[in-house]
Short mmCIF file of C-alpha atoms in Angstrom, two decimals:
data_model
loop_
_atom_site.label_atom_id
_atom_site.label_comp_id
_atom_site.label_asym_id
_atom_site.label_seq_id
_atom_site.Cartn_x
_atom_site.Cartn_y
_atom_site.Cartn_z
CA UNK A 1 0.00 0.00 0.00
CA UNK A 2 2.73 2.21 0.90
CA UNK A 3 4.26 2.37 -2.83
CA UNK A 4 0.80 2.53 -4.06
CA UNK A 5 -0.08 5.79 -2.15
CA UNK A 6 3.15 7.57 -2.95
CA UNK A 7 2.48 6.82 -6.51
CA UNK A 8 -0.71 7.89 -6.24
CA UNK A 9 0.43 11.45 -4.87
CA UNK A 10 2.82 11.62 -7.77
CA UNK A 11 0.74 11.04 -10.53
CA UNK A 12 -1.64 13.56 -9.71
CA UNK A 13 0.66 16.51 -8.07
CA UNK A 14 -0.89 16.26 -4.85
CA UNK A 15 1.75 17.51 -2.57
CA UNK A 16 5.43 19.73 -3.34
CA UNK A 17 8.14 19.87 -0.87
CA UNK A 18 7.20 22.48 1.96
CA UNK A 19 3.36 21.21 1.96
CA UNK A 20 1.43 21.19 5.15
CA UNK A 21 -1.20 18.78 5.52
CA UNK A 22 -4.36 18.30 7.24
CA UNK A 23 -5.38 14.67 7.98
CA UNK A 24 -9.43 14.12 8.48
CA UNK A 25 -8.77 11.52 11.03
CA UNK A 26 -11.84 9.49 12.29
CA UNK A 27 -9.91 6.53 14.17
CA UNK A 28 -11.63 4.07 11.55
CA UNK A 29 -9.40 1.69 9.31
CA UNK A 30 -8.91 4.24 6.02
CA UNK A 31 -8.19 7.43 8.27
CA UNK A 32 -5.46 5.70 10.54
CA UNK A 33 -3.54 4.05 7.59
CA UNK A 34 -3.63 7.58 5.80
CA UNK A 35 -2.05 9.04 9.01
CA UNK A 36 0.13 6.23 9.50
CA UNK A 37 1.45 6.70 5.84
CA UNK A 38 1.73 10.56 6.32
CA UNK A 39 3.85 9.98 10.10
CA UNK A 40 6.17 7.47 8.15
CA UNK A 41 6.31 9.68 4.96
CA UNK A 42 6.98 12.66 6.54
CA UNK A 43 10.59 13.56 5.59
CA UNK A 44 10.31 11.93 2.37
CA UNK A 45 7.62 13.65 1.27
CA UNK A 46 9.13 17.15 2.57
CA UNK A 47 6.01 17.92 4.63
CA UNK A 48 6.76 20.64 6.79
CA UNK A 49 3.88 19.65 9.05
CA UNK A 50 1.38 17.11 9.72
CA UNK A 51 -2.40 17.60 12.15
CA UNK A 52 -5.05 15.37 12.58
CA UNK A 53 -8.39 16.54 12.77
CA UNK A 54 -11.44 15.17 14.53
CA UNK A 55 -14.84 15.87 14.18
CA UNK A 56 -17.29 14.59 16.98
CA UNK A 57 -20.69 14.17 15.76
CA UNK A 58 -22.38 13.76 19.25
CA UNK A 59 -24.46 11.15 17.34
CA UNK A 60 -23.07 7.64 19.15
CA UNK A 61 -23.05 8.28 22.97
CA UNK A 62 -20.12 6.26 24.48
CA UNK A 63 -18.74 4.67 20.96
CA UNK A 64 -17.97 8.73 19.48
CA UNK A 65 -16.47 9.18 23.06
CA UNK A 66 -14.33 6.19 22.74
CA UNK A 67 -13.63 7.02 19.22
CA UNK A 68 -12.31 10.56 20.20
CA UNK A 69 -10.65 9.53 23.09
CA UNK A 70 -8.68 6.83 20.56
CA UNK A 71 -7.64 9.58 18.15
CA UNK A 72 -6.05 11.54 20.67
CA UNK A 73 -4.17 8.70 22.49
CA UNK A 74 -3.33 7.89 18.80
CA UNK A 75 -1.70 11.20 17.88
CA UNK A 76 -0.22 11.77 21.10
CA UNK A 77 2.41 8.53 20.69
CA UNK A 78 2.70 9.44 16.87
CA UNK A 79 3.95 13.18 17.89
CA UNK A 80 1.16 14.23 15.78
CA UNK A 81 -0.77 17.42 16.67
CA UNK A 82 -4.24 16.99 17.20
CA UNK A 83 -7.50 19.04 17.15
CA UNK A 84 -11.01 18.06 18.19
CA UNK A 85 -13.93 19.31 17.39
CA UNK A 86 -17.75 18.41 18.85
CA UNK A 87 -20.37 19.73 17.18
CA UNK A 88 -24.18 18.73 17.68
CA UNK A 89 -25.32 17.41 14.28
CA UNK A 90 -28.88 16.04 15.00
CA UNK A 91 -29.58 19.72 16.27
CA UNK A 92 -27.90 21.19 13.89
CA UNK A 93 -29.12 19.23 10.60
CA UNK A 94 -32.93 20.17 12.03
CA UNK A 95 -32.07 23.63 12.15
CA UNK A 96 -30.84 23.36 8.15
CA UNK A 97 -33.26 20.95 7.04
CA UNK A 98 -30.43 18.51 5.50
CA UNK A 99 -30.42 15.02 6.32
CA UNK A 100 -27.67 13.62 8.81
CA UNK A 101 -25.13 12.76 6.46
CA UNK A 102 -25.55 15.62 4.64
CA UNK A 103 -25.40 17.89 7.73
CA UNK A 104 -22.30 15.92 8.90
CA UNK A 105 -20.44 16.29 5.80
CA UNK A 106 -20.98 19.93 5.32
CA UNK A 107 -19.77 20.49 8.97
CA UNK A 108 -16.61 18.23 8.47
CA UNK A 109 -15.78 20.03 5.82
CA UNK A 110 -15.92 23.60 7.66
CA UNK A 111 -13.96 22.37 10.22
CA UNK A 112 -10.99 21.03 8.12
CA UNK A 113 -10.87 23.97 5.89
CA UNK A 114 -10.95 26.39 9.17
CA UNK A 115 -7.78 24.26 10.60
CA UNK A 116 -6.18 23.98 7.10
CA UNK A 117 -6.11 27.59 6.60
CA UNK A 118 -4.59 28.21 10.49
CA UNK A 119 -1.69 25.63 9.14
CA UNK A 120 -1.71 27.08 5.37
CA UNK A 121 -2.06 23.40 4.52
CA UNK A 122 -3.92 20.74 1.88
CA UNK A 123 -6.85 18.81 3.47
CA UNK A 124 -6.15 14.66 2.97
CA UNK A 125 -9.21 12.61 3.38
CA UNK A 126 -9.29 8.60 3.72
CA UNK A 127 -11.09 8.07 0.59
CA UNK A 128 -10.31 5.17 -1.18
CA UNK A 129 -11.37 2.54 -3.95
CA UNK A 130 -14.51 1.15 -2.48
CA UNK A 131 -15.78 4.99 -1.63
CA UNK A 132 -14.77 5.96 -5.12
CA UNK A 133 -17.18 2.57 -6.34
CA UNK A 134 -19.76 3.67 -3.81
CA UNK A 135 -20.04 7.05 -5.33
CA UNK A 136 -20.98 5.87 -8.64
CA UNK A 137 -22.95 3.44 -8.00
CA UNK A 138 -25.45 5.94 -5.40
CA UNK A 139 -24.97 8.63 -8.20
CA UNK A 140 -26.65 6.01 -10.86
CA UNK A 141 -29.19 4.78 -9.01
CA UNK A 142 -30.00 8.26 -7.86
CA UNK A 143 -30.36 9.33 -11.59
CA UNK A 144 -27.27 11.43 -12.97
CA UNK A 145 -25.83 12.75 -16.26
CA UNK A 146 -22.01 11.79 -17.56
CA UNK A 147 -20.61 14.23 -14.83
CA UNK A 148 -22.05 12.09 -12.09
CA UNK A 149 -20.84 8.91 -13.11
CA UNK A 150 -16.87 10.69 -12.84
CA UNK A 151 -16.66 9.42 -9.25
CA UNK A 152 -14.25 10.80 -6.98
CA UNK A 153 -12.16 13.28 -7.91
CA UNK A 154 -7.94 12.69 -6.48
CA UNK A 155 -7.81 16.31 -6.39
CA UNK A 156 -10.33 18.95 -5.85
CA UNK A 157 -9.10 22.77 -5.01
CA UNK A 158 -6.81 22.04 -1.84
CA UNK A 159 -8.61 18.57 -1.13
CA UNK A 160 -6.31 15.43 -1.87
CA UNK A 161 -7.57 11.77 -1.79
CA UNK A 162 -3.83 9.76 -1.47
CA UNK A 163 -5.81 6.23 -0.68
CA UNK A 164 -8.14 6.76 -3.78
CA UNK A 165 -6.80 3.71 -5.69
CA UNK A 166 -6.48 1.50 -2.32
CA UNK A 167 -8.52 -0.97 -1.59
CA UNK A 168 -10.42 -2.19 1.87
CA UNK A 169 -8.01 -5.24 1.88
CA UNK A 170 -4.79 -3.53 0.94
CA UNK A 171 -5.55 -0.90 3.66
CA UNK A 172 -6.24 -3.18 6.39
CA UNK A 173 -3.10 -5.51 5.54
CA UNK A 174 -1.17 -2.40 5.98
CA UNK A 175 -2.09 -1.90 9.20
CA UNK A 176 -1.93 -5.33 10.27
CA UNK A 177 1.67 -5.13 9.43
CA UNK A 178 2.06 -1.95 11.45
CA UNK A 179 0.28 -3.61 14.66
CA UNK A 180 -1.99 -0.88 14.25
CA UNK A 181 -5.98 -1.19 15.88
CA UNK A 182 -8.83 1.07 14.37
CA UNK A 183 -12.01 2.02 15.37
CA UNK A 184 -14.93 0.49 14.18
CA UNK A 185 -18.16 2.49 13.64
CA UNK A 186 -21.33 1.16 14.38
CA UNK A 187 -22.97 3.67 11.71
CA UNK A 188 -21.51 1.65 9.33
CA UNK A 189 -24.11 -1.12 9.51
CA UNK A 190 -27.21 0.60 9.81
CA UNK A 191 -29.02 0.23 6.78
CA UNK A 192 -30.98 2.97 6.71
CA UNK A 193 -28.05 4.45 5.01
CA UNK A 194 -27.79 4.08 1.26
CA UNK A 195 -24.43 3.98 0.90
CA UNK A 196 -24.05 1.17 4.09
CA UNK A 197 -26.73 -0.72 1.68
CA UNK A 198 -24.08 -0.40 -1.74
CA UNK A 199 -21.14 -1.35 0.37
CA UNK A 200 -22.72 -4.00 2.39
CA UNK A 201 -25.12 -5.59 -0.31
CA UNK A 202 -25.22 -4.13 -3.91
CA UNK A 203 -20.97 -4.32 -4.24
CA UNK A 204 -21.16 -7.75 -2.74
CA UNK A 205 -23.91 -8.91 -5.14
CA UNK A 206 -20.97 -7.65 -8.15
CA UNK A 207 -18.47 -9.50 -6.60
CA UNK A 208 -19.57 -12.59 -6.80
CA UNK A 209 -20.26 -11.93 -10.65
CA UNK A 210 -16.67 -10.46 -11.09
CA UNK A 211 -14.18 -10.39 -8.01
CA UNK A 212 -12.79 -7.00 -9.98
CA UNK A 213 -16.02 -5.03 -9.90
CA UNK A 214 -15.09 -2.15 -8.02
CA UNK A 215 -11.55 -1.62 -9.74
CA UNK A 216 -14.02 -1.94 -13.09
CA UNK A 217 -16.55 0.18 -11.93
CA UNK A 218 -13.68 2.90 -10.74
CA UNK A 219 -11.97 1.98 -14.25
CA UNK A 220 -14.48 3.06 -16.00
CA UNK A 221 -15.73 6.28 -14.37
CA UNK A 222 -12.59 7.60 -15.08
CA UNK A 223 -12.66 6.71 -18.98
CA UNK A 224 -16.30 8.77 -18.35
CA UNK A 225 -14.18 11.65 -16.89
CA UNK A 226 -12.09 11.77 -19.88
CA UNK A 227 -14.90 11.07 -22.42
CA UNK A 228 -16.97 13.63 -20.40
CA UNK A 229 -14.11 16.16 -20.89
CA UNK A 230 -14.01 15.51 -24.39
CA UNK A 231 -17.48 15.68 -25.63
CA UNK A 232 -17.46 19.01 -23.81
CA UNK A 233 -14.93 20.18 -25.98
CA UNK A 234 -16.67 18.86 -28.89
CA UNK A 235 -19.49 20.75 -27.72
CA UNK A 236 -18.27 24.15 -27.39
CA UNK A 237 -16.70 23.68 -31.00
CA UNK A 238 -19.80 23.36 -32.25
CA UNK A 239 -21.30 26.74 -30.48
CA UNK A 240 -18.78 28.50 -31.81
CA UNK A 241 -19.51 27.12 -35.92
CA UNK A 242 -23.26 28.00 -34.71
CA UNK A 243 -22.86 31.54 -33.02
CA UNK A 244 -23.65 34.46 -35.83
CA UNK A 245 -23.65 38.36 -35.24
CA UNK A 246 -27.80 37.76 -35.15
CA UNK A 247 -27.75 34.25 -32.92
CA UNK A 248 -27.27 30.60 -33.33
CA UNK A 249 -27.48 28.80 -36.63
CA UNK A 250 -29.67 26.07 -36.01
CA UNK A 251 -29.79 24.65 -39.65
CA UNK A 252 -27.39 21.15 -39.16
CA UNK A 253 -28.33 21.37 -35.53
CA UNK A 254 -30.81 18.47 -36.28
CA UNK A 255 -28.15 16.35 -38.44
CA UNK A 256 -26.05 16.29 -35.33
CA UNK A 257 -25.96 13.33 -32.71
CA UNK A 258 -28.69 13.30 -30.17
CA UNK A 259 -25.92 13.16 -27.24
CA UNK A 260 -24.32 16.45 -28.81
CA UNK A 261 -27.80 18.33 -29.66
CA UNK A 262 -28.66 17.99 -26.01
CA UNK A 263 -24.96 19.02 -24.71
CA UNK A 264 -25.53 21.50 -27.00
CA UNK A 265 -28.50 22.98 -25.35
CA UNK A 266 -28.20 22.75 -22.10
CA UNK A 267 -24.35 24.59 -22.66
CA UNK A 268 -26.74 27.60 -24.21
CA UNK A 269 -29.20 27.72 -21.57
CA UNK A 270 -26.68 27.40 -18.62
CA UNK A 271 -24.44 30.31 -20.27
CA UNK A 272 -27.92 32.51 -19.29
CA UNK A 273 -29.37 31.01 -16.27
CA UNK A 274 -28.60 29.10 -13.29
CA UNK A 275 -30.55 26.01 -13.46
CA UNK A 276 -31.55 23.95 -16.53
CA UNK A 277 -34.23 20.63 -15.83
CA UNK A 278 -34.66 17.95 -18.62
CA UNK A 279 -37.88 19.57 -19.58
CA UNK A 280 -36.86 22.78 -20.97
CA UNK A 281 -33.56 21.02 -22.31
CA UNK A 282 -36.07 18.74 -24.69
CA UNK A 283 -38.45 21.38 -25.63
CA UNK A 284 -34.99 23.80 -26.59
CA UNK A 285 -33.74 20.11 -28.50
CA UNK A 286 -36.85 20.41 -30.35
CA UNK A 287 -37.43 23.92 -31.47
CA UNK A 288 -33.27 23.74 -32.57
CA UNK A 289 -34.08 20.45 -34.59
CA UNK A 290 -37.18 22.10 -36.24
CA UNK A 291 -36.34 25.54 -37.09
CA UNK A 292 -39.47 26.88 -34.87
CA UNK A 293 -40.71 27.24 -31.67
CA UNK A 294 -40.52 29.39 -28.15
CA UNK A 295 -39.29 27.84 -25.11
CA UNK A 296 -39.45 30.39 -21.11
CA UNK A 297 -36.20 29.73 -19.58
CA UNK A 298 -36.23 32.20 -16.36
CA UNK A 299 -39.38 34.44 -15.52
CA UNK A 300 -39.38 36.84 -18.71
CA UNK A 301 -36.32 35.45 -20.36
CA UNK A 302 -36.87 33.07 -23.60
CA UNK A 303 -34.89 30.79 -26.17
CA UNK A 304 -36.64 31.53 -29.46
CA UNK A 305 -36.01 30.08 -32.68
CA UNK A 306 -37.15 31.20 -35.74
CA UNK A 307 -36.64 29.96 -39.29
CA UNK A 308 -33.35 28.31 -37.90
CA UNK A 309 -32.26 30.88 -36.24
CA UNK A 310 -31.54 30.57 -32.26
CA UNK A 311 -32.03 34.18 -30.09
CA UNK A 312 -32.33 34.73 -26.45
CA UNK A 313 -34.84 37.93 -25.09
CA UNK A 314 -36.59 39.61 -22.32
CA UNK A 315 -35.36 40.46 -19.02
CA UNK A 316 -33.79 38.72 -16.31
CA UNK A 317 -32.21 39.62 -12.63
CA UNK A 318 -28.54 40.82 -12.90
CA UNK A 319 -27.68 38.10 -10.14
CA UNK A 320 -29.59 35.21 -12.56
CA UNK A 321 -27.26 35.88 -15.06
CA UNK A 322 -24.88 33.32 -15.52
CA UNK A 323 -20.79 33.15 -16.81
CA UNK A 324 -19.91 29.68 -18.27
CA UNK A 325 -17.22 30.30 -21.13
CA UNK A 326 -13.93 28.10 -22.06
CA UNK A 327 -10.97 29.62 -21.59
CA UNK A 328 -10.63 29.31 -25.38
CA UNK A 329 -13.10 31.00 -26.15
CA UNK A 330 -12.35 34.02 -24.01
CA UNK A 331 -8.99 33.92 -25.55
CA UNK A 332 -10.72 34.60 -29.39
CA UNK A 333 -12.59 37.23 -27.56
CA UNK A 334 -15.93 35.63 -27.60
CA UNK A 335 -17.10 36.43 -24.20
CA UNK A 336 -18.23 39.71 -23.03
CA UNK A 337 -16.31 40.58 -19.99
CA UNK A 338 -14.95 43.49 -18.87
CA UNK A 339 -11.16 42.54 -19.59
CA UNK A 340 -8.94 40.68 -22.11
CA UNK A 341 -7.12 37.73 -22.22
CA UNK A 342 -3.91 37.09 -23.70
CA UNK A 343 -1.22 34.61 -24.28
CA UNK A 344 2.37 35.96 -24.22
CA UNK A 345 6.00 34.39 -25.03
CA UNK A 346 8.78 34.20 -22.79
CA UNK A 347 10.70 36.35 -25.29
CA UNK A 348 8.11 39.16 -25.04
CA UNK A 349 7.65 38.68 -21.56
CA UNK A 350 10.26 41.33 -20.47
CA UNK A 351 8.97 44.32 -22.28
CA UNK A 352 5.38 43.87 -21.63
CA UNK A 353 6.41 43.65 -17.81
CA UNK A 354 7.91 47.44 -18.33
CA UNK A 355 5.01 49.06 -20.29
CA UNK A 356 2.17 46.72 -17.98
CA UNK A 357 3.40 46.83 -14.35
CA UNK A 358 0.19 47.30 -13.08
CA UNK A 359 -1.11 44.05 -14.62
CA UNK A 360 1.46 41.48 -12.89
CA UNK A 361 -0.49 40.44 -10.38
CA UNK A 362 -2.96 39.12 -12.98
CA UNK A 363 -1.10 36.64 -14.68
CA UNK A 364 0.01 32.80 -14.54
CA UNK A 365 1.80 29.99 -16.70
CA UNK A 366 -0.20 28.76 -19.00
CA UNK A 367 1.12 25.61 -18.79
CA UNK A 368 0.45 24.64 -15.21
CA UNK A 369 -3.64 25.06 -16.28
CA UNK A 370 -4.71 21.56 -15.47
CA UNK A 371 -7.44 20.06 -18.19
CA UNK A 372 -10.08 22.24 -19.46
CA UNK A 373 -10.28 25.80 -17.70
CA UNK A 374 -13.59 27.64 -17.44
CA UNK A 375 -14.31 31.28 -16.66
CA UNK A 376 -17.68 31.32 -14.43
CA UNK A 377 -18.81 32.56 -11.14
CA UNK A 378 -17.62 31.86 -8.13
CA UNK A 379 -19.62 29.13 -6.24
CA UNK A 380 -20.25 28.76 -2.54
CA UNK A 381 -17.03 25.75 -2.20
CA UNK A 382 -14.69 28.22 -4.13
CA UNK A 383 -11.57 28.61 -2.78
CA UNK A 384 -7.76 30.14 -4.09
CA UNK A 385 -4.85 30.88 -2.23
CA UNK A 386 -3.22 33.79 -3.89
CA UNK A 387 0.65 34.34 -4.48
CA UNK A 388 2.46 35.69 -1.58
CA UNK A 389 0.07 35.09 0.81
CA UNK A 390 0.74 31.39 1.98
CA UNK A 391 -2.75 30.89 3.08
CA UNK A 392 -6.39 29.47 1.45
CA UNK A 393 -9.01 31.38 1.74
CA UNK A 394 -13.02 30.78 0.43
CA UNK A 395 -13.82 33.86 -2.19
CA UNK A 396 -16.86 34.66 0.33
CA UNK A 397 -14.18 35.40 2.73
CA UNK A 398 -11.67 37.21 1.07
CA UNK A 399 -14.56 39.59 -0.77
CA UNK A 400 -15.77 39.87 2.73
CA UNK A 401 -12.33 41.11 4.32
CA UNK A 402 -11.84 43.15 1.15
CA UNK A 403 -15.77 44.38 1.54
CA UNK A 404 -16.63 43.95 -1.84
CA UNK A 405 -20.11 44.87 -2.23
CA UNK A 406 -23.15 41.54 -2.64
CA UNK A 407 -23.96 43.27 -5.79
CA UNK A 408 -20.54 43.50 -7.32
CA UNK A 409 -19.15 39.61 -5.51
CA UNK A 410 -21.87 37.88 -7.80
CA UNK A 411 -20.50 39.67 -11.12
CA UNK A 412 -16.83 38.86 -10.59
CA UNK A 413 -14.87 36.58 -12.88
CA UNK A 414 -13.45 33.29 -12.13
CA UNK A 415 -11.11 30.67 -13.93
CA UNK A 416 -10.96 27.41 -12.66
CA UNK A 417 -9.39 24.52 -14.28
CA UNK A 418 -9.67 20.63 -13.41
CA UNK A 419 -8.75 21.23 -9.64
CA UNK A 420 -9.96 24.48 -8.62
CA UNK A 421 -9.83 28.09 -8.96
CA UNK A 422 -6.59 29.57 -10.17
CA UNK A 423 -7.75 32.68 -10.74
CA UNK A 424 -9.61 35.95 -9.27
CA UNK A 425 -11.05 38.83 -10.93
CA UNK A 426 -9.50 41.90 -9.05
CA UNK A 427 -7.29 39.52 -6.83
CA UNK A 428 -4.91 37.75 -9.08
CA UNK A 429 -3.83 34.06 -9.32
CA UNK A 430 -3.75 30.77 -7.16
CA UNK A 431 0.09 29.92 -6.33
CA UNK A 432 0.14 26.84 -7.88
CA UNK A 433 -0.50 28.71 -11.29
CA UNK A 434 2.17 31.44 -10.47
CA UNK A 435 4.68 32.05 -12.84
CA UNK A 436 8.53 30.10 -12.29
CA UNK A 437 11.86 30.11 -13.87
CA UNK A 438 10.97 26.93 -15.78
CA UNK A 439 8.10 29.11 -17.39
CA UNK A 440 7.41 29.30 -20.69
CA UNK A 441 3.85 31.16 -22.00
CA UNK A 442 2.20 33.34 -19.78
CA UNK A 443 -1.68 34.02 -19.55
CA UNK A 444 -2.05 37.93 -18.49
CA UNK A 445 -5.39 39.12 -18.01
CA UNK A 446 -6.12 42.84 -18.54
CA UNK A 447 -7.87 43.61 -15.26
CA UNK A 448 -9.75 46.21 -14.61
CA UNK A 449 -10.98 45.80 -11.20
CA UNK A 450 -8.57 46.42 -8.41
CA UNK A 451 -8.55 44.73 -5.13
CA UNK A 452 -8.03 48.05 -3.27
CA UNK A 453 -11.26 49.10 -3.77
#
C-alpha cells in the first residue's frame, strides 16, 4: 500500500516539498492508515507539518467518546498534533433541514478547511477505492448525467484523496503489518443508510459476478471523466460554428448526434441562467431540430427560434445571469467581460512587464492550467490561495475582508481549471498557477478591477 499511495500522490501533483497537511482523522481503518502513511512519509515527502483533525458528531453516545478519546491517544504517541472538534449534528441538521449525512459532511468540511487555513495546509481525506465505487454506484441509481458517473475526484481545489486507488483489503493488511488497531463504527451497519446498503449488499452482489467489480466500476468512471471532458470540448466547437452576429445557426443542428444536440443545449441555456431541468432542455432540443418554436427559460427570459435561427430575449435579474465560457473562447474574444485575455512568449515577456506593471499580479503559466479551464462565477465551495500570501481562503471570505459589495461579488470573474480556482477577478492568481523560472507562455489578463477598492 505504501508504494501505491506515494504513486498515487505523484501522478496527480498532490503535494510539493514544503506542503502542510491536514489529515481528516476518524480513528476508523482508512483514516489511521492515511495518518500512518503521512507519520512514516513525513521527511520523504518534505512535509513541513502534519495535524489530525477530529470531528465529533455527538451522534453515538459512548462509541464517538471512545472514538475521540482513541484519536487523541493515537496522535499523542505518533507526535502528531491533534484538534477536536464536537459539534451537535442532529440539532444542527434540524435547524438546516439537510439530512444527517448531509449535515455531517458539510460540517466536516468547515472544520478542516478552518484548521487547514490556520496551518496554510492541503486537506487529505481517507477516501479510497470502495468509496470511489460507492459514489458511482449511489450517483446512478439516484439518476445522474455523464458528470455524475466521474466518481471521486484525487484532487479537488486544496482537497487530496492519497488512498483513492487503495482498496479495503490492501488498507487493512497495511495496518496489520504496522500492529496498528482502528475504530470500528457502528454507523456503518445501519441500513438505513444508502451507501451502508451499496457497500454492504449491492458491491457484494458484483463481486460474486466479477471479483474486480469495483476496480471496473472505478476503471471506468474515469474513462467517463475523460470522455466527459471531451465531448465538452466537442461541444463548445460546435457553439462556436453556430454563433452568428444575429444568434445561433440552427440549420445542421438536427443532423447532429442526439448526445451532442442535447450538450448542445443545455451549454446555451446554462451560459444565461442558473438552473436547466430535462424539460426545458427537450423542448430547446426540439425547437433547434425544427427551425421553430418558443421555449421560457427564467421568468421573462426566452430561447426563441425562428426559421433556424436561435435568439435569447426579455429580461432577467442581474444576479440570474450566468458566466460559463472556455478559456478558449475568451482567448478569441468571444465572451463579453470586462477585460482581455492574452497569451504571451517568454521572449516578449520582459517588455510587456515594463510598459504593464500594473497588470502582474494578474497573470500565470499557461502551462500549469490543469485540463479544461472555465471562466464562471464563483460558487459557494470556491476557494484560491493567492501568491504571496501562503494561506487558502473561500472567495466569500476574502470579498468579505476586502468588503466587496453583494452586488458587485456575484458579477466577478473566475477561472478554474480541473482542480480548482486559479484565478480571481480583481485579486490575481492561485500559487500553484504562479509564474517560475521553468516558465514558458504566460496568460495575463487585462484587469480592470482592483482589489483596493
Amino acid at each position: 500500500m505504501n508504494h501505491k499511495v506515494y504513486a498515487t500522490i505523484q501522478k496527480y501533483s498532490m503535494l510539493q516539498p514544503g506542503d502542510a497537511v491536514v489529515v481528516a482523522f476518524s480513528g476508523g481503518a482508512d483514516s489511521s492508515a492515511l495518518l500512518e502513511f503521512f507519520c512514516q512519509n513525513r521527511r520523504k515527502l518534505g512535509l513541513t507539518k502534519v495535524v489530525a483533525v477530529h470531528v465529533n458528531h455527538l451522534l453515538r453516545g459512548e462509541e464517538a467518546m471512545r472514538d475521540e478519546e482513541f484519536v487523541r491517544m493515537r496522535c499523542a504517541s505518533k507526535g502528531i498534533p491533534c484538534i477536536v472538534e464536537r459539534r451537535d449534528i442532529r440539532k444542527l441538521a434540524e435547524q438546516s433541514g439537510e439530512s444527517l449525512e448531509a449535515c455531517g459532511r458539510r460540517i466536516r468540511y468547515e472544520v478542516l478547511e478552518k484548521v487547514a487555513e490556520k496551518y496554510h495546509a492541503k486537506i487529505a481525506t481517507a477516501h479510497t477505492l470502495g468509496d470511489n465505487a460507492e459514489t458511482v454506484l449511489f450517483h446512478l441509481a439516484r439518476g445522474t448525467a455523464m458528470r455524475g458517473l466521474c466518481g471521486i475526484p484525487p484532487v479537488r481545489g486544496n482537497i487530496i484523496r492519497p488512498l483513492i486507488d487503495c482498496s479495503r483489503q490492501e488498507i487493512e493488511r497495511y495496518l496489520e503489518q504496522k500492529g496498528l488497531s482502528f475504530c470500528m463504527d457502528s454507523s456503518n451497519s445501519e441500513m438505513e443508510y444508502a451507501r451502508n446498503r451499496i457497500r454492504r449488499e449491492v458491491i457484494p452482489a458484483l463481486e460474486q459476478l466479477n471479483q474486480a467489480a469495483q476496480r471496473n466500476i472505478v476503471r471506468t468512471s474515469r474513462q467517463l471523466y475523460l470522455e466527459e471532458n471531451f465531448l465538452e470540448e466537442l461541444c463548445q466547437e460546435q457553439i462556436q460554428q453556430m454563433e452568428t452576429t444575429q444568434g445561433y445557426d440552427c440549420q445542421k443542428f438536427s443532423g447532429l448526434h442526439a448526445a451532442l444536440q442535447r450538450r448542445i443545449a443545455f451549454s446555451l441555456a446554462a451560459q444565461r441562467i442558473a438552473s436547466m431541468d430535462e424539460k426545458r432542455v427537450e423542448l430547446l432540443c426540439h425547437a433547434m431540430r425544427t427551425g421553430q418554436g418558443k421555449i421560457r427559460l427564467n421568468g421573462d427570459f426566452y430561447a426563441k427560434v425562428s426559421h433556424f435561427l436561435l435568439t435569447f430575449e426579455g429580461e432577467m435579474e442581474e444576479n440570474q445571469k450566468v458566466l460559463q465560457a472556455p478559456l478558449k473562447r475568451l482567448l478569441e474574444g468571444d465572451v463579453q467581460v470586462r477585460f482581455q485575455a492574452v497569451i504571451i512568449d517568454l521572449q516578449n515577456w520582459e517588455n510587456f512587464k515594463k510598459i504593464h506593471k500594473n497588470l502582474l499580479k494578474s497573470v500565470l503559466d499557461y502551462d500549469r492550467i490543469i485540463g479544461n479551464a472555465v471562466l464562471r462565477h464563483r460558487q459557494p465551495s470556491d476557494k484560491i490561495r493567492l501568491v504571496n500570501r501562503n494561506v487558502t481562503k473561500t472567495l466569500k471570505k476574502l470579498f468579505s475582508e476586502k468588503k466587496i459589495p453583494s452586488q458587485v461579488r456575484e458579477q466577478l470573474a473566475v477561472l478554474s481549471d480541473e482542480q480548482g480556482v486559479i484565478w480571481v477577478e480583481g485579486f490575481g492568481c492561485d500559487e500553484r498557477v504562479a509564474l517560475t523560472p521553468q516558465t514558458k507562455r504566460i496568460l495575463c489578463f487585462t484587469d480592470t478591477i482592483q482589489e483596493s477598492r
